[in-house]
PDB file of C-alpha atoms in Angstrom:
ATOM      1  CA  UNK A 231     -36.002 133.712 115.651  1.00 44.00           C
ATOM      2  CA  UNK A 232     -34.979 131.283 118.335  1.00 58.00           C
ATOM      3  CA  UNK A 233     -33.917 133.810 120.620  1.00 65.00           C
ATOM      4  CA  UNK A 234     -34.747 131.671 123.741  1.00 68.00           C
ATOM      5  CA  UNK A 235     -34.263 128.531 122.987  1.00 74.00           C
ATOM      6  CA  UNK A 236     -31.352 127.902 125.393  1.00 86.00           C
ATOM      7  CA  UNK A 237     -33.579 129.499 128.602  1.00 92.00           C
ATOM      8  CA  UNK A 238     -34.940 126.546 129.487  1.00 91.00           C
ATOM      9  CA  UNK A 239     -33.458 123.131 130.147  1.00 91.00           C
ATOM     10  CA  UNK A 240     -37.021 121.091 130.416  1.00 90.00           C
ATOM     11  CA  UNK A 241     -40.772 121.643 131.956  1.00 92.00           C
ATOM     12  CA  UNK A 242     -41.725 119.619 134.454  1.00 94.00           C
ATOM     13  CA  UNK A 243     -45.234 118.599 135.371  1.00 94.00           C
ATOM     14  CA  UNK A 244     -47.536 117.516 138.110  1.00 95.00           C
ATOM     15  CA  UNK A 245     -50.688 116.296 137.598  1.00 93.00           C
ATOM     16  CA  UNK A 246     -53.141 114.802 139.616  1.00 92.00           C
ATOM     17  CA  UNK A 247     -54.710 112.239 139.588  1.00 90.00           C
ATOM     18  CA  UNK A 248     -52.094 110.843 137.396  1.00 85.00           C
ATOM     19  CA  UNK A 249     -53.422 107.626 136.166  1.00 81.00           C
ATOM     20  CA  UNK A 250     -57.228 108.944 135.251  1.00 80.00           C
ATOM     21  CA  UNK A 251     -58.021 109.867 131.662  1.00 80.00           C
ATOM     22  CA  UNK A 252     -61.232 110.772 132.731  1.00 83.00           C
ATOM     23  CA  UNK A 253     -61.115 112.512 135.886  1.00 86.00           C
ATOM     24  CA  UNK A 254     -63.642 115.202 136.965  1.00 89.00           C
ATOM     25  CA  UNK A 255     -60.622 117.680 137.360  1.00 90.00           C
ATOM     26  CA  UNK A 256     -57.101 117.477 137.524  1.00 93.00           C
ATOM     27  CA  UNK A 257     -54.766 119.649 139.655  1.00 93.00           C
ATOM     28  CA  UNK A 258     -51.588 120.809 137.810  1.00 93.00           C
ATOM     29  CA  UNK A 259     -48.334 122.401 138.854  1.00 95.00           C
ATOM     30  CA  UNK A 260     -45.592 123.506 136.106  1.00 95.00           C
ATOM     31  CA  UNK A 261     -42.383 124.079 137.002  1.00 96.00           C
ATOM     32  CA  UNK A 262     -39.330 125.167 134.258  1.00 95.00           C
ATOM     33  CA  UNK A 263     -36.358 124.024 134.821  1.00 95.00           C
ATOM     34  CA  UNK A 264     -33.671 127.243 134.107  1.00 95.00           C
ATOM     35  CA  UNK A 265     -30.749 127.064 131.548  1.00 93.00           C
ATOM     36  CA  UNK A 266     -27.529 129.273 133.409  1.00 94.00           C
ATOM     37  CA  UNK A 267     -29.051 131.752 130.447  1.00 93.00           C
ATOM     38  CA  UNK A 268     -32.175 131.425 131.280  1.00 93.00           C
ATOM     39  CA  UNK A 269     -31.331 132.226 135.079  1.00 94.00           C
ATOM     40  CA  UNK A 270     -30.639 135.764 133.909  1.00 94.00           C
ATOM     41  CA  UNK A 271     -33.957 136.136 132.648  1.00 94.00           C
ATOM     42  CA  UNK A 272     -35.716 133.868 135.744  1.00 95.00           C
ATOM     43  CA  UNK A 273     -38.414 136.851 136.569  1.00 96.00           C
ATOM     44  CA  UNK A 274     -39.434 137.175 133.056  1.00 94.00           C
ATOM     45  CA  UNK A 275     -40.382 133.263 132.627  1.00 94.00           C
ATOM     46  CA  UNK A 276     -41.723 132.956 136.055  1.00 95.00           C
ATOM     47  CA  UNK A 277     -44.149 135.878 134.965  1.00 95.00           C
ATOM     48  CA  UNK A 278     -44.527 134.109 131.702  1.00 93.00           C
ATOM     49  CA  UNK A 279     -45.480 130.672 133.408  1.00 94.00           C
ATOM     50  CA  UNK A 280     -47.673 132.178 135.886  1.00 96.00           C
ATOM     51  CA  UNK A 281     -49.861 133.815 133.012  1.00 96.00           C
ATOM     52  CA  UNK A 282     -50.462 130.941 131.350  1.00 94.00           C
ATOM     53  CA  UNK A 283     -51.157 128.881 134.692  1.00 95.00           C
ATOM     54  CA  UNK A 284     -54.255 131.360 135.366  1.00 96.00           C
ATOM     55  CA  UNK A 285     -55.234 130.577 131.562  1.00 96.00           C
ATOM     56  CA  UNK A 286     -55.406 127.553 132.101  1.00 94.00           C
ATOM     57  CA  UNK A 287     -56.918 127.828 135.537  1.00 94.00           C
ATOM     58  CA  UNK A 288     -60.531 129.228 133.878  1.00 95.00           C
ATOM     59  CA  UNK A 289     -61.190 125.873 132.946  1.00 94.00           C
ATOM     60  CA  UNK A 290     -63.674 124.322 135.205  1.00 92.00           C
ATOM     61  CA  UNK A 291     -61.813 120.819 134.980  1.00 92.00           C
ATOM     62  CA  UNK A 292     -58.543 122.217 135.672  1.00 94.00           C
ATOM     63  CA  UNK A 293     -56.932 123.870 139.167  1.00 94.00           C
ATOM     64  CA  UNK A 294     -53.689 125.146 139.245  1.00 96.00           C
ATOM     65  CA  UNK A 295     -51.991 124.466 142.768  1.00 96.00           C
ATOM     66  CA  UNK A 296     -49.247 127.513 141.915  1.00 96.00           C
ATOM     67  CA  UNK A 297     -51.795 130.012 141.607  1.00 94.00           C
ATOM     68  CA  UNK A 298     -52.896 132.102 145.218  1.00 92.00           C
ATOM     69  CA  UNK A 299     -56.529 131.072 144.840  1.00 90.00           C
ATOM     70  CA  UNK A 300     -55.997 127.657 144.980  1.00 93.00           C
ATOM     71  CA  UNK A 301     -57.769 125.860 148.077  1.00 88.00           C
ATOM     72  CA  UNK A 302     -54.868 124.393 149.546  1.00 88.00           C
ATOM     73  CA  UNK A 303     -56.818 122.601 152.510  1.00 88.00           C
ATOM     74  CA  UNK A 304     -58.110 120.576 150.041  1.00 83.00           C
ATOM     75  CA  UNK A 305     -54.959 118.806 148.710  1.00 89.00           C
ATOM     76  CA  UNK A 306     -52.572 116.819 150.165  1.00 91.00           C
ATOM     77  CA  UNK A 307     -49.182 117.543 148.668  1.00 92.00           C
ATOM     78  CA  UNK A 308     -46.756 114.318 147.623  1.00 93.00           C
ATOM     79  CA  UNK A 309     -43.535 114.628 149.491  1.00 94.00           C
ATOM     80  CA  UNK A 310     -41.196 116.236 146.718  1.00 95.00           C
ATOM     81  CA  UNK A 311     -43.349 118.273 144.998  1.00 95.00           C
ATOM     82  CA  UNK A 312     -41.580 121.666 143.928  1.00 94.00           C
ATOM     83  CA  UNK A 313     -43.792 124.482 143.710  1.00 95.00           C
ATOM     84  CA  UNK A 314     -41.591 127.398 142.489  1.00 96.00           C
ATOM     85  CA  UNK A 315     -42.365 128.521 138.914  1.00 97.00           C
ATOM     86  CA  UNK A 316     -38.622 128.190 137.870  1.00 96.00           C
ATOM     87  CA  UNK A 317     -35.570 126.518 139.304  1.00 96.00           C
ATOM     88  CA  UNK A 318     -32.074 125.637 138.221  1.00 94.00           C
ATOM     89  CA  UNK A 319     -31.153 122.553 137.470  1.00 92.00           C
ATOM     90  CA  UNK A 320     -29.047 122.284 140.757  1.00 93.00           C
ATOM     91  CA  UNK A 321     -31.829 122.350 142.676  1.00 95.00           C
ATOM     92  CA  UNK A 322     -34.217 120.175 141.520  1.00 95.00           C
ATOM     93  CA  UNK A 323     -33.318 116.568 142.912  1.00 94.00           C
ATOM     94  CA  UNK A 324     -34.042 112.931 141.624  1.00 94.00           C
ATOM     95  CA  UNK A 325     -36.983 112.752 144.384  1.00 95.00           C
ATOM     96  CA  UNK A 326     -38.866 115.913 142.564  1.00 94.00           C
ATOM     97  CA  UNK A 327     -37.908 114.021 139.708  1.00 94.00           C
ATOM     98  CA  UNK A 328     -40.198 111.354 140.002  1.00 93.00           C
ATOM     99  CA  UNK A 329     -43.294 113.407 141.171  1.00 94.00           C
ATOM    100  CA  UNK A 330     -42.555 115.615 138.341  1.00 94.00           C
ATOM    101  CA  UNK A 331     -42.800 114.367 134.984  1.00 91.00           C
ATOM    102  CA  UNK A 332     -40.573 116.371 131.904  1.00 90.00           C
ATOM    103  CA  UNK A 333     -43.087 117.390 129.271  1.00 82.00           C
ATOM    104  CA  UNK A 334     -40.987 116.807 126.112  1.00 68.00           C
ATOM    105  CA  UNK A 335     -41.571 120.212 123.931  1.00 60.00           C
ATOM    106  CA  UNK A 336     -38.376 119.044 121.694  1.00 58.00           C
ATOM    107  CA  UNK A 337     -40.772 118.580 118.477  1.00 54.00           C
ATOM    108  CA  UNK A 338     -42.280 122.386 119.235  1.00 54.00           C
ATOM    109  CA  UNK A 339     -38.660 123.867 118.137  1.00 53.00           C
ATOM    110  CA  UNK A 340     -38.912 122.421 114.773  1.00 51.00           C
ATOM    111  CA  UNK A 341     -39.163 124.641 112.379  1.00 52.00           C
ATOM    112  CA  UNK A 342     -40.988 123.466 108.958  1.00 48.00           C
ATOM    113  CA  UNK A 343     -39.274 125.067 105.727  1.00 48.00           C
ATOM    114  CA  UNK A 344     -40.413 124.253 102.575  1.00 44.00           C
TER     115      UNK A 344
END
């Protein structure tokens, strides 16, 4: 049932622009952030990740800056941005950090019994 729940530590998320509800588009990078059990399974989530990156991608408003077709003379990339699809948690640093916000997904493992 919750057969991966210990894979991944957090998400972490780029967007830009950051502050603008109403942008024309927004540029998005997703990065997970491995578990030592998730590491053993890294290739799996990375392939995982990267599908739903190009689902999201086929919305007009929405580029994803992980994905080869992205126009990458077009953006200018902050500092410490991280652009792999997974990492351990030894290698991402307090810089990445604070370009890379942790989506908080704890309320998705809930499970409602009645």
């Amino acid at each position: 049932m919750h057969q991966n729940i210990n894979n991944i530590h957090s998400l972490r998320i780029y967007v830009s622009p950051e502050n603008e509800e109403n942008a024309n588009s927004y540029r998005l990078s997703l990065t997970a952030l491995l578990t030592f059990e998730g590491e053993k399974i890294q290739e799996e989530i990375s392939n995982n990740i990267d599908l739903m990156l190009s689902q999201l991608d086929q919305f007009d408003e929405i580029e994803c800056i992980q994905l080869d077709n992205f126009d990458t003379a077009s953006f200018v990339y902050p500092e410490h941005l991280v652009l792999p699809l997974t990492m351990t948690l030894s290698e991402f640093t307090f810089a990445n950090a604070y370009i890379m916000r942790e989506f908080n997904f704890q309320y998705l493992c809930y499970e409602q019994s009645f």
